[in-house]
C-alpha cells in the first residue's frame, strides 16, 4: 500500500473552500451612499467614489475562480466581498434617478406617493387627476430604474443571484432615508414618517 | 277572461237588492291569465244608491310573466275604479313594487283602457334616490313608452350593481327615454341623459372624472333591417382623466360630439357616415368610418380630418402627457395645423399634415424654431411615397443658430430620405447634407446613411453660441462620409478638422448616445498638430509660453460631458525649430499641475532676475482611468518625469514626482489657473 506523505495529508486537510457570501454590510453601506447621492445632490462620477472604490474586476474574478475551484475541497471558510457600484450602466441609472428626484420629492411631500413593502414606489391615496399622469409616469420610471439598479449591481459583482438580497437591503435604506412626512409601508400598512 | 266572467256573475247575483245595501265586496283568492297572476283580489262597490256606483279594486300581489317576473307588485289599490263597456279606468292607483333590482318601493298609477287604447301611467316611484315617471300606451299592437328618471343617485346604482370595474362613482343623473314599437319589436328610441357632478374612477385608475357635466342624446330608428342612429354628446364642466390625458373643461370651451350612421345587426357593422368632434376654440375633427363588431371592435376604414386652431392648448393638453418623462416633455407648440388621416384595417395608411408659422420651443433641450412651415405626406408603403418639405425662418439647437432653409424629403413606412442635397447656413459657414436616409427596423438596428460636409464654420461664432469663456478664432471643416447606429450609439465615420492656433486639430471616431437624456455618452479621438503655444496661452491664461504643441487624446469617453477615461499627451513636437520660451507664471502653473510648487525656487536667487526661461521640450500626459490620472511628461526623469526639460540660458527643469493624480484635483487646479490667472499652490 502506497503511503501518503505527511505533508500531503496536511495539505489536503488544510484546503479550504472560500464561499463568497452576500456582503450585507457592504451592500447596506453602498445603498446608503447611493440613496444619499440621489437625494442630496452628490456627485456620482467615478472619481467621487475613490474612498469606496469597488473591488477590481480581476479580484472579483479571482474570488469567483477560487470559489468555484475549491468548492469540492473539504473544509470551508466564509469570505464577504466588497460591492462594486462603479460601472457605466450603474452611473447611467443613478443619473436618471438623481435627475428624477426633485420631482419625486415634491410628490413624496404631498403624500401622493410612498415607498411600498418592496422598496418600490406606489401611489398613496387617490392621486388628484391633474397630476396623476405625471405621478404614474414617475413611479413607473423610478421603479424600473430601481429594479435595473439592483440587477446592475448584482451583475457588476458577478452574482446575478444577489438581486433579491440587494433589493431587500435597498428597501430598508429607502425607508431609512425617507424624510419626515413621507409615506412608507410597514408590513403592508401605510405609515407616515 | 276569467276575471270578467266572475265579475259579471257577481253583478247578476246582487244586481237587484230587496234591502238597502251601501257596500258590496267580492274577494277572489287568485286570478291567473297568460302567465301572470293576481292574488288576493277584492272588488268593492260603494255608494250603490248613487250614480255612477263607485268601484275600488285591491289586490295583494301581482306576478308578471318572464322577463318581468323579477318585479312583484303588492298592495295594489285603485280608489277610483270605473268599469264600463269599452272603458276601464283606474284613476288613483297605488301599489308597492318589490324587486331584487329596486327593493321595495311604493308608487302611484293610473290605467285606462278605452276603445282598444290602453294608457298606463306610473309616478312617484323612488328608485336610487330619484323619481321615476313612466307612461305606457298601446293601441292595436303599436306601443309607446316614455320614461323619465330625475335625480338618480349614481352612487346608489354602483352600490347596488357592485361593478368590480368601477372603484367609485358619485353624481346625479336625469334620464329620459321615448321608445316606440309594434308588438315585441322596438322601432324607435330617443334616449337622453344629463349627468351632473359625475365623479368616477375605474378600478385601474386610468379612467376618472371630477364633477363632470355630461349631456348625451341617442336617437335610434329602424329602417328595414338596419338601424339609423344619431348621437349628440357634450361635456361642459368638470375634469376628465383618460390616461395619460387630463382635461379641465372650461365653460367657454366645451367639448361636443355629434355623430350619425347606421347599424347593421345582421352583418354586425356600424357605418359612421359623419362624426364631428369639437373642442371649442382649440380643435375640431370630422370623421367617417366603417366598424365591425363581430368578436371585438374592428376599424375597417376611416377618414379623419383634423384642424388644430390652438396648437399651444393642444400641445399642453393632448401632446405633453404622452411625452411625460421623455426628452421633449416640455415642448411648446404655437400656431395651427391641419391633418388628414386615412386608416385601413385598424392601421394608419396615410397621413397628410400641413402647417405654417409654427413656433416650437423646448427649454429642456434648448431648442427653438420660429416660423416653421411644411407639408408632410406619410404613407404606409414606401413605393407610394410623396414629396414632403420643412422650412423655417430661424432654428436654434443648443443655442447654435441655423439659417433659414428648406428641406425636401420623402417620409413613408419607417423611412425618411432626403430628396435633394441641403445646404444649411451655420456659424458663418455651411453644413451640406449631401445624402441622408434613415430606416427604422423595430426588430433590428436602424440603418442610417449620411454624407455631410462642414465648411468653414467660425469657431468664434461657435464659442459665442456656446457661451465659452474663451472665444476661439479659426474655422472648423470636415467631411462625414457615413454614420452607423448600433445599440443606440451613433458613430460618425470620417472626421473634422479645426484650423486653430495656427495649427490643426483633427477630430475622429466621433460617437454619441443618449444625447437627449439625463445620461449622455460621448466618444472622440483628437489629434493636435503644431499649435502655436503663444496663441494658445493668449486664450488660456496659464502664463506665456512660446513654442509649438502637438499631441493626441485617444479613446476620450465623456459621460454627461465629464471625462471618464482617455489617454492623452501634449508636448513639444519632434524637430521643432521654433523659439522655446516660458514665463515665470507659466513655470509656476505647470509645476503646480504636477503637484509641486516652483514659486519659492524661482522667486529667490538668480532665477528671479529673468522674465523668461528657455526650454528644450515640454510635455504632459495623462491616462485617465477610474478617476485617477497616470501622469507622464516630456520625457522620463530619474524619479519622475520632466514636465519641462530646460534648454538654453537661463533654463529650468520641472520634474513631476506624482505619477498618480486624482482627476478631480487636477481639474480643480486647471480651473483655478485659468479662472484666476494666478499661480496656484499645490
XYZ file of C-alpha atoms in Angstrom, chain B:
682
model
C -111.050 36.135 -19.493
C -111.758 34.560 -16.099
C -111.966 37.743 -14.102
C -114.554 39.293 -16.353
C -116.826 36.245 -16.200
C -116.533 36.198 -12.445
C -117.447 39.824 -12.080
C -120.477 39.526 -14.376
C -121.782 36.599 -12.388
C -121.347 38.513 -9.191
C -123.231 41.512 -10.562
C -126.157 39.339 -11.726
C -126.494 37.747 -8.327
C -126.508 41.001 -6.447
C -127.901 43.314 -9.128
C -131.472 43.632 -7.652
C -131.306 44.101 -3.927
C -134.505 43.969 -1.881
C -132.932 45.706 1.056
C -130.600 48.769 1.289
C -127.017 47.860 0.863
C -124.293 50.528 0.690
C -121.217 48.435 0.043
C -120.583 45.132 -1.631
C -117.179 43.424 -1.719
C -116.068 40.485 -3.802
C -112.976 38.560 -2.917
C -111.029 36.140 -5.079
C -108.005 34.165 -3.950
C -106.130 34.131 -7.252
C -106.741 35.170 -10.798
C -104.484 33.680 -13.494
C -104.092 34.606 -17.113
C -101.235 34.157 -19.624
C -98.521 33.607 -17.055
C -99.493 36.460 -14.847
C -101.261 36.096 -11.562
C -103.263 38.429 -9.382
C -103.674 37.182 -5.858
C -105.927 38.317 -3.007
C -108.218 40.362 -5.225
C -111.009 42.387 -3.687
C -113.520 44.457 -5.665
C -115.639 46.820 -3.596
C -118.732 48.569 -4.844
C -119.765 51.513 -2.694
C -122.462 54.150 -2.626
C -124.747 51.827 -4.514
C -127.607 54.241 -4.364
C -125.737 56.925 -6.242
C -124.880 57.120 -9.917
C -122.411 56.091 -11.045
C -121.587 53.412 -8.491
C -118.100 53.774 -7.069
C -115.717 50.890 -7.559
C -112.491 50.228 -5.822
C -110.166 47.366 -6.514
C -107.347 45.961 -4.460
C -105.004 43.051 -4.862
C -102.396 41.662 -2.585
C -99.930 40.617 -5.213
C -99.429 40.798 -8.952
C -96.874 38.480 -10.545
C -95.915 39.169 -14.127
C -94.632 36.754 -16.778
C -90.904 36.465 -17.589
C -88.843 38.516 -18.044
C -90.883 40.848 -15.853
C -91.173 38.206 -13.137
C -88.372 39.923 -11.265
C -90.965 42.595 -10.446
C -93.663 41.884 -7.955
C -96.433 44.312 -7.142
C -98.060 44.350 -3.765
C -100.908 46.135 -2.062
C -102.438 47.276 -5.286
C -105.269 49.661 -4.693
C -107.455 51.549 -7.017
C -109.574 54.077 -5.167
C -111.432 55.231 -8.218
C -112.172 52.331 -10.470
C -114.557 52.620 -13.404
C -115.660 49.626 -15.357
C -117.848 50.425 -18.287
C -118.268 48.923 -21.649
C -115.126 49.682 -23.660
C -113.806 51.768 -20.805
C -111.900 50.515 -17.799
C -110.256 53.201 -15.752
C -108.276 53.375 -12.562
C -107.629 56.984 -11.646
C -105.999 56.859 -8.246
C -103.926 53.742 -8.183
C -101.450 52.940 -5.517
C -99.168 49.971 -5.324
C -95.924 48.732 -3.987
C -93.202 47.334 -6.102
C -90.750 44.765 -4.863
C -87.815 43.549 -6.856
C -84.272 42.395 -6.416
C -83.189 45.350 -8.509
C -85.116 48.162 -6.847
C -86.035 46.805 -3.423
C -89.460 47.726 -2.049
C -90.949 50.896 -3.476
C -94.388 52.491 -3.428
C -95.795 54.333 -6.413
C -98.935 55.780 -7.872
C -100.516 54.817 -11.127
C -103.442 55.338 -13.426
C -104.792 52.951 -16.008
C -107.260 53.476 -18.776
C -108.398 51.037 -21.396
C -110.745 52.746 -23.782
C -111.637 51.981 -27.378
C -108.811 49.454 -27.675
C -106.338 52.045 -26.460
C -104.576 51.364 -23.208
C -102.740 54.005 -21.237
C -100.768 53.232 -18.091
C -99.086 55.977 -16.115
C -96.778 55.435 -13.198
C -95.385 58.145 -10.956
C -93.780 58.861 -7.602
C -91.659 55.748 -7.872
C -88.468 56.366 -5.909
C -85.575 54.376 -7.193
C -81.887 55.017 -6.433
C -82.856 58.244 -4.748
C -84.507 59.518 -7.907
C -88.054 59.999 -9.037
C -89.419 57.807 -11.828
C -92.281 58.512 -14.147
C -93.442 56.070 -16.768
C -96.162 56.309 -19.372
C -97.115 53.313 -21.490
C -99.574 53.456 -24.338
C -100.787 50.689 -26.559
C -103.208 50.661 -29.419
C -103.719 47.834 -31.866
C -100.307 46.383 -31.292
C -98.431 49.675 -31.626
C -96.974 50.922 -28.373
C -95.020 53.811 -26.952
C -93.215 54.169 -23.676
C -91.964 57.330 -22.022
C -89.673 57.115 -19.077
C -88.338 59.949 -17.024
C -85.941 59.366 -14.163
C -84.921 62.505 -12.279
C -82.001 62.994 -9.899
C -80.860 59.399 -9.853
C -78.027 58.924 -7.368
C -75.233 57.192 -9.255
C -73.502 56.107 -6.047
C -76.597 54.084 -5.127
C -76.618 52.451 -8.545
C -72.971 51.424 -8.106
C -73.678 50.184 -4.587
C -76.444 48.026 -5.941
C -74.651 46.804 -9.043
C -71.281 46.388 -7.284
C -69.384 46.599 -10.568
C -65.835 45.465 -9.983
C -64.537 47.587 -12.838
C -65.673 50.757 -11.054
C -63.792 51.850 -7.972
C -66.058 54.718 -7.028
C -68.766 56.865 -8.526
C -70.906 59.767 -7.450
C -73.159 62.235 -9.186
C -76.737 62.756 -10.230
C -78.430 61.743 -13.424
C -81.624 62.644 -15.160
C -82.602 60.256 -17.890
C -85.488 60.303 -20.282
C -86.403 57.691 -22.838
C -89.034 57.562 -25.501
C -89.493 54.171 -27.042
C -91.991 53.016 -29.587
C -92.606 49.806 -31.409
C -95.005 47.266 -32.680
C -95.809 44.100 -30.759
C -92.491 42.904 -29.331
C -90.340 44.893 -31.770
C -88.665 48.158 -30.858
C -88.819 50.550 -33.803
C -87.680 53.895 -32.484
C -85.898 55.145 -29.421
C -84.810 58.514 -28.159
C -82.652 58.398 -25.093
C -81.400 61.462 -23.318
C -79.266 61.756 -20.222
C -77.949 64.680 -18.249
C -75.320 63.618 -15.744
C -74.089 66.266 -13.372
C -71.292 66.315 -10.786
C -70.091 62.987 -12.129
C -67.010 61.807 -10.284
C -65.994 58.349 -11.294
C -62.898 56.252 -11.134
C -62.371 52.856 -12.652
C -60.558 50.091 -10.827
C -57.312 50.669 -12.729
C -57.238 54.399 -12.001
C -56.732 55.063 -15.692
C -60.165 56.489 -16.275
C -61.647 59.070 -13.974
C -63.627 62.271 -13.822
C -64.306 65.026 -11.329
C -67.559 66.995 -11.132
C -68.257 66.375 -14.783
C -71.366 67.586 -16.543
C -72.252 65.302 -19.411
C -75.187 65.567 -21.731
C -75.915 62.716 -24.037
C -78.643 62.003 -26.548
C -79.142 58.948 -28.717
C -81.737 58.556 -31.411
C -82.419 55.186 -32.991
C -84.815 54.393 -35.781
C -85.340 51.117 -37.536
C -85.340 51.299 -41.322
C -85.725 47.952 -42.995
C -83.194 45.630 -41.463
C -80.908 48.425 -40.288
C -80.982 50.968 -37.545
C -80.323 54.608 -38.261
C -78.714 56.311 -35.310
C -77.627 59.722 -34.208
C -75.626 60.718 -31.155
C -75.029 64.080 -29.555
C -72.785 64.360 -26.568
C -71.303 67.279 -24.777
C -69.006 67.842 -21.832
C -69.488 71.303 -20.444
C -67.952 71.316 -16.988
C -65.572 69.422 -14.735
C -62.434 67.452 -15.352
C -61.751 64.161 -17.018
C -58.739 61.862 -16.975
C -58.207 59.251 -19.654
C -54.663 58.114 -19.100
C -52.485 59.920 -19.864
C -54.644 62.909 -20.800
C -56.106 65.215 -18.169
C -58.606 67.734 -19.340
C -60.258 70.534 -17.437
C -63.344 71.550 -19.321
C -63.874 75.256 -19.345
C -67.353 76.656 -19.659
C -66.297 78.653 -22.696
C -64.564 75.690 -24.263
C -66.975 72.754 -24.078
C -66.349 69.539 -25.944
C -69.082 68.205 -28.153
C -69.501 65.175 -30.344
C -72.195 64.660 -32.907
C -72.294 61.539 -34.990
C -74.725 59.745 -37.235
C -74.759 56.499 -39.085
C -76.365 53.131 -39.419
C -76.166 49.845 -37.573
C -76.462 46.562 -39.383
C -77.111 43.919 -36.742
C -77.068 41.078 -39.272
C -73.553 41.805 -40.521
C -72.515 43.370 -37.217
C -71.414 46.528 -38.943
C -71.510 50.160 -37.877
C -71.375 52.722 -40.608
C -70.277 56.095 -39.268
C -71.448 58.401 -42.011
C -70.428 61.563 -40.206
C -68.858 62.490 -36.905
C -67.789 65.863 -35.635
C -65.746 66.396 -32.540
C -65.362 69.969 -31.427
C -63.234 71.295 -28.604
C -64.327 74.889 -28.738
C -61.596 77.305 -29.906
C -58.953 74.579 -29.656
C -59.509 71.865 -32.221
C -62.134 70.171 -34.263
C -62.240 66.966 -36.220
C -64.507 65.282 -38.716
C -64.560 61.597 -39.451
C -66.221 58.878 -41.449
C -65.666 55.231 -40.659
C -66.782 51.634 -41.056
C -66.551 49.482 -37.946
C -67.295 45.790 -37.472
C -68.105 44.337 -34.076
C -68.120 40.584 -34.620
C -65.950 39.468 -31.704
C -64.292 42.762 -30.938
C -64.329 46.203 -32.480
C -62.536 46.322 -35.830
C -61.976 49.630 -37.576
C -62.066 48.606 -41.187
C -61.761 52.029 -42.714
C -61.747 55.624 -41.522
C -61.011 59.085 -42.795
C -60.273 61.768 -40.260
C -59.825 65.462 -40.897
C -58.291 67.299 -38.005
C -57.908 71.038 -37.554
C -55.882 72.413 -34.677
C -56.825 76.043 -34.154
C -54.804 76.471 -30.993
C -51.694 74.298 -31.000
C -50.493 75.759 -27.714
C -53.528 74.355 -25.931
C -53.345 71.114 -27.865
C -49.685 70.584 -27.049
C -50.231 71.196 -23.351
C -53.436 69.154 -23.075
C -53.111 66.371 -25.606
C -49.433 66.043 -26.580
C -47.455 66.780 -23.414
C -48.972 63.895 -21.393
C -47.614 61.416 -23.931
C -44.140 62.974 -23.701
C -44.004 62.933 -19.901
C -40.604 61.604 -18.824
C -39.290 61.791 -22.369
C -36.708 64.217 -23.805
C -39.187 66.732 -25.266
C -41.688 66.661 -22.411
C -41.684 70.440 -22.114
C -42.185 71.144 -25.804
C -44.397 74.101 -26.617
C -46.085 74.430 -29.972
C -47.852 77.551 -31.134
C -49.773 78.118 -34.324
C -52.217 75.992 -36.237
C -52.121 72.885 -38.367
C -54.415 70.632 -40.313
C -54.152 66.919 -40.819
C -55.877 64.269 -42.851
C -55.523 60.691 -41.736
C -56.616 57.551 -43.558
C -56.955 54.314 -41.636
C -57.395 50.886 -43.164
C -57.781 47.640 -41.269
C -57.010 49.222 -37.927
C -53.710 50.704 -39.130
C -52.805 54.202 -40.249
C -52.429 54.087 -44.003
C -51.826 57.694 -44.984
C -51.239 60.949 -43.209
C -51.033 64.451 -44.579
C -50.050 67.333 -42.323
C -49.963 70.945 -43.283
C -48.704 73.746 -41.078
C -47.310 77.211 -41.278
C -45.857 79.833 -38.976
C -45.389 77.406 -36.150
C -43.335 78.268 -33.124
C -41.645 75.310 -31.455
C -39.663 75.520 -28.242
C -38.172 73.178 -25.687
C -36.286 74.779 -22.854
C -35.074 71.408 -21.607
C -33.451 70.604 -24.936
C -32.506 74.194 -25.648
C -34.355 74.152 -28.936
C -36.391 76.834 -30.656
C -37.817 77.156 -34.123
C -39.582 80.200 -35.479
C -41.912 80.263 -38.460
C -41.744 76.575 -39.064
C -43.820 75.504 -42.009
C -44.179 72.474 -44.129
C -46.180 69.779 -45.757
C -45.705 66.226 -44.617
C -47.003 63.243 -46.518
C -46.634 59.843 -44.968
C -47.667 56.568 -46.499
C -47.550 53.095 -45.075
C -45.965 51.851 -48.301
C -42.550 53.194 -49.310
C -43.392 52.851 -53.007
C -46.351 55.229 -52.597
C -44.273 57.977 -51.005
C -44.787 61.636 -51.879
C -42.527 64.639 -51.502
C -42.628 66.423 -48.161
C -40.895 69.578 -47.052
C -39.996 71.542 -43.966
C -38.822 75.116 -43.835
C -38.046 77.569 -41.076
C -37.005 81.125 -40.569
C -34.817 80.543 -37.523
C -33.664 77.344 -35.895
C -31.595 77.198 -32.740
C -30.258 73.900 -31.422
C -28.345 74.192 -28.175
C -28.047 77.904 -28.903
C -26.385 77.191 -32.251
C -28.302 79.092 -34.921
C -29.081 77.525 -38.292
C -30.025 79.898 -41.101
C -33.419 79.803 -42.806
C -33.706 76.963 -45.238
C -35.934 74.274 -46.676
C -35.516 70.520 -46.531
C -37.167 68.303 -49.148
C -37.613 64.669 -48.278
C -39.764 61.575 -48.511
C -41.419 60.099 -45.476
C -43.029 56.683 -45.742
C -43.204 53.366 -43.969
C -40.448 53.723 -41.369
C -38.082 55.605 -43.613
C -37.011 59.153 -44.202
C -34.944 60.100 -47.207
C -33.600 63.466 -48.262
C -34.715 64.152 -51.828
C -32.030 66.653 -52.716
C -28.879 67.920 -51.033
C -29.480 70.541 -48.386
C -27.210 73.460 -47.582
C -27.694 74.941 -44.154
C -26.063 78.177 -43.194
C -24.279 77.570 -39.919
C -21.879 79.759 -37.922
C -20.790 81.778 -40.966
C -20.070 78.524 -42.769
C -22.212 75.806 -44.249
C -23.382 72.361 -43.359
C -24.039 70.483 -46.582
C -26.037 67.305 -46.222
C -25.424 65.505 -49.465
C -27.260 62.332 -48.605
C -29.463 61.213 -45.753
C -31.570 58.109 -45.416
C -32.918 56.709 -42.156
C -34.637 53.368 -41.946
C -36.011 52.187 -38.648
C -36.118 48.468 -38.016
C -38.145 47.729 -34.896
C -36.662 44.229 -34.610
C -33.137 45.124 -35.560
C -30.685 48.002 -35.622
C -31.861 51.063 -37.510
C -29.946 51.898 -40.655
C -28.625 55.419 -41.226
C -26.951 56.697 -44.362
C -25.437 60.159 -44.125
C -22.917 62.040 -46.176
C -22.270 65.550 -44.962
C -19.701 68.273 -45.189
C -18.902 71.115 -42.828
C -17.256 74.080 -44.464
C -15.513 76.949 -42.718
C -17.585 77.158 -39.564
C -16.454 80.052 -37.453
C -15.033 78.945 -34.128
C -15.532 82.407 -32.692
C -19.252 82.178 -33.544
C -19.317 78.708 -32.044
C -17.631 79.952 -28.847
C -20.143 82.763 -28.684
C -23.103 80.436 -29.223
C -21.938 78.014 -26.589
C -21.091 80.825 -24.154
C -17.472 79.744 -23.786
C -15.351 81.970 -21.618
C -12.548 81.993 -24.146
C -13.523 82.909 -27.646
C -11.626 80.818 -30.150
C -10.582 82.088 -33.516
C -10.267 79.828 -36.505
C -12.515 77.555 -38.511
C -13.967 74.119 -38.407
C -14.365 71.965 -41.509
C -14.892 68.327 -42.099
C -16.318 65.528 -44.123
C -18.526 62.761 -42.803
C -18.792 60.039 -45.427
C -21.070 57.807 -43.388
C -22.543 57.103 -39.993
C -23.619 53.989 -38.175
C -26.223 53.492 -35.479
C -25.823 50.438 -33.302
C -27.084 49.761 -29.804
C -28.365 53.302 -29.590
C -24.892 54.647 -30.328
C -24.402 56.962 -33.276
C -20.923 56.793 -34.772
C -19.627 59.213 -37.373
C -17.082 57.978 -39.853
C -14.582 60.391 -41.328
C -13.514 63.370 -39.349
C -13.460 67.065 -38.722
C -10.596 69.486 -38.878
C -10.218 72.661 -36.901
C -7.783 75.268 -38.163
C -6.905 76.749 -34.845
C -3.951 78.463 -33.114
C -2.027 78.403 -36.341
C -2.144 74.635 -36.257
C -4.715 71.952 -36.712
C -6.902 69.823 -34.504
C -8.281 66.688 -36.123
C -11.371 65.043 -34.686
C -12.225 61.437 -35.452
C -14.007 58.388 -34.024
C -16.925 60.601 -33.059
C -19.751 58.728 -31.414
C -22.558 59.569 -29.063
C -25.520 58.053 -27.328
C -28.268 59.357 -25.115
C -27.612 62.941 -26.130
C -31.149 63.958 -25.265
C -31.306 62.078 -21.977
C -30.028 62.616 -18.449
C -27.018 60.493 -19.254
C -25.248 61.407 -22.457
C -22.198 59.458 -23.563
C -19.711 60.892 -25.995
C -16.690 59.324 -27.636
C -13.994 61.152 -29.552
C -10.365 60.940 -30.700
C -8.337 64.135 -31.074
C -5.023 64.866 -32.780
C -3.272 68.184 -32.152
C -0.713 69.293 -34.673
C 1.725 72.106 -34.395
C -0.369 74.527 -32.377
C 1.240 77.857 -31.638
C 1.656 77.960 -27.855
C 1.883 81.695 -27.899
C -1.654 81.836 -29.359
C -2.906 79.128 -27.042
C -1.613 80.860 -23.922
C -3.211 84.106 -25.006
C -6.604 82.382 -24.922
C -5.935 80.226 -21.894
C -4.034 82.347 -19.397
C -1.720 79.806 -17.837
C 1.230 82.105 -18.451
C 3.020 82.997 -21.658
C 4.782 80.179 -23.485
C 6.453 80.305 -26.869
C 6.869 77.222 -28.962
C 4.766 74.637 -30.690
C 2.473 71.952 -29.312
C 1.399 68.624 -30.763
C -0.231 65.571 -29.259
C -3.313 63.466 -29.042
C -6.232 62.476 -26.859
C -7.301 58.979 -27.708
C -10.320 56.991 -26.563
C -11.824 60.018 -24.946
C -15.037 58.961 -23.230
C -17.349 61.504 -21.625
C -20.418 60.942 -19.508
C -22.630 63.997 -19.247
C -19.714 65.906 -20.753
C -17.399 64.875 -17.900
C -14.275 62.882 -18.862
C -14.348 59.329 -17.592
C -11.420 57.941 -19.494
C -8.796 58.866 -22.096
C -5.169 58.574 -22.965
C -3.677 61.948 -23.842
C -0.330 63.542 -24.338
C 0.556 67.096 -25.379
C 4.047 68.353 -25.825
C 6.753 69.845 -27.967
C 6.753 68.207 -31.397
C 9.849 66.365 -32.600
C 12.280 68.537 -34.554
C 10.501 71.710 -33.550
C 12.704 74.623 -34.505
C 10.560 77.417 -33.067
C 11.622 79.673 -30.175
C 11.113 77.885 -26.846
C 10.489 80.296 -24.030
C 8.370 80.071 -20.924
C 7.391 82.767 -18.450
C 7.681 82.742 -14.661
C 3.958 82.382 -14.295
C 3.715 79.509 -16.736
C 6.519 77.711 -14.939
C 4.769 78.071 -11.613
C 1.431 76.947 -13.041
C 2.859 73.939 -14.839
C 4.746 72.977 -11.716
C 1.567 73.226 -9.695
C -0.180 70.896 -12.095
C 2.356 68.265 -11.126
C 1.555 68.928 -7.512
C 4.727 70.776 -6.535
C 5.495 74.409 -6.025
C 8.141 76.199 -8.019
C 7.233 79.560 -6.557
C 9.905 79.599 -3.913
C 12.654 78.387 -6.186
C 12.171 80.899 -8.971
C 11.243 83.900 -6.892
C 14.509 83.814 -4.962
C 18.079 83.895 -6.068
C 19.394 84.243 -9.573
C 16.349 82.831 -11.322
C 14.241 85.752 -10.130
C 16.312 88.079 -12.336
C 14.847 86.567 -15.525
C 11.381 87.077 -17.026
C 11.534 84.031 -19.252
C 13.336 80.754 -19.310
C 14.465 78.642 -22.197
C 13.334 75.090 -22.554
C 14.179 72.196 -24.762
C 10.952 70.275 -24.508
C 7.753 70.422 -22.506
C 5.042 67.853 -22.262
C 2.262 66.487 -20.118
C 0.357 63.267 -20.460
C -2.471 61.585 -18.625
C -4.037 58.178 -18.771
C -7.344 58.635 -17.018
C -8.874 55.539 -15.536
C -11.295 55.213 -12.611
C -10.872 58.835 -11.626
C -7.102 58.746 -11.453
C -4.657 60.298 -13.891
C -1.499 58.318 -14.512
C 0.849 61.173 -15.345
C 3.653 61.333 -17.883
C 5.733 64.236 -19.149
C 8.071 65.312 -21.918
C 10.445 62.507 -21.032
C 11.334 60.285 -18.117
C 13.375 61.636 -15.216
C 15.196 59.658 -12.538
C 12.320 59.632 -10.045
C 9.535 61.057 -12.109
C 9.002 62.787 -15.405
C 10.015 66.059 -16.980
C 7.140 68.474 -17.395
C 9.670 70.956 -18.710
C 13.164 69.973 -19.738
C 15.321 73.014 -19.799
C 17.487 74.249 -22.634
C 19.337 77.494 -23.428
C 20.156 80.226 -20.946
C 18.639 80.534 -18.457
C 16.979 77.154 -18.484
C 14.799 75.421 -15.964
C 13.717 71.816 -15.449
C 10.389 70.983 -13.905
C 10.038 67.411 -12.799
C 6.796 65.878 -11.689
C 7.044 63.268 -8.971
C 3.363 62.448 -8.504
C 2.662 59.765 -11.070
C -0.933 59.253 -9.929
C -3.084 62.316 -9.533
C -6.756 62.385 -8.689
C -8.588 63.708 -11.756
C -10.873 65.976 -9.762
C -7.858 67.516 -8.070
C -6.140 68.059 -11.402
C -9.228 69.675 -12.939
C -9.651 71.933 -9.931
C -6.038 73.067 -10.296
C -6.591 73.772 -14.002
C -9.778 75.679 -13.282
C -8.078 77.845 -10.689
C -5.185 78.566 -13.028
C -7.418 79.656 -15.903
C -10.043 81.354 -13.777
C -7.810 83.425 -11.546
C -4.954 83.809 -13.906
C -2.844 83.221 -10.858
C -0.349 80.726 -9.645
C -1.921 78.052 -7.561
C -0.481 76.481 -4.542
C -0.450 72.702 -4.557
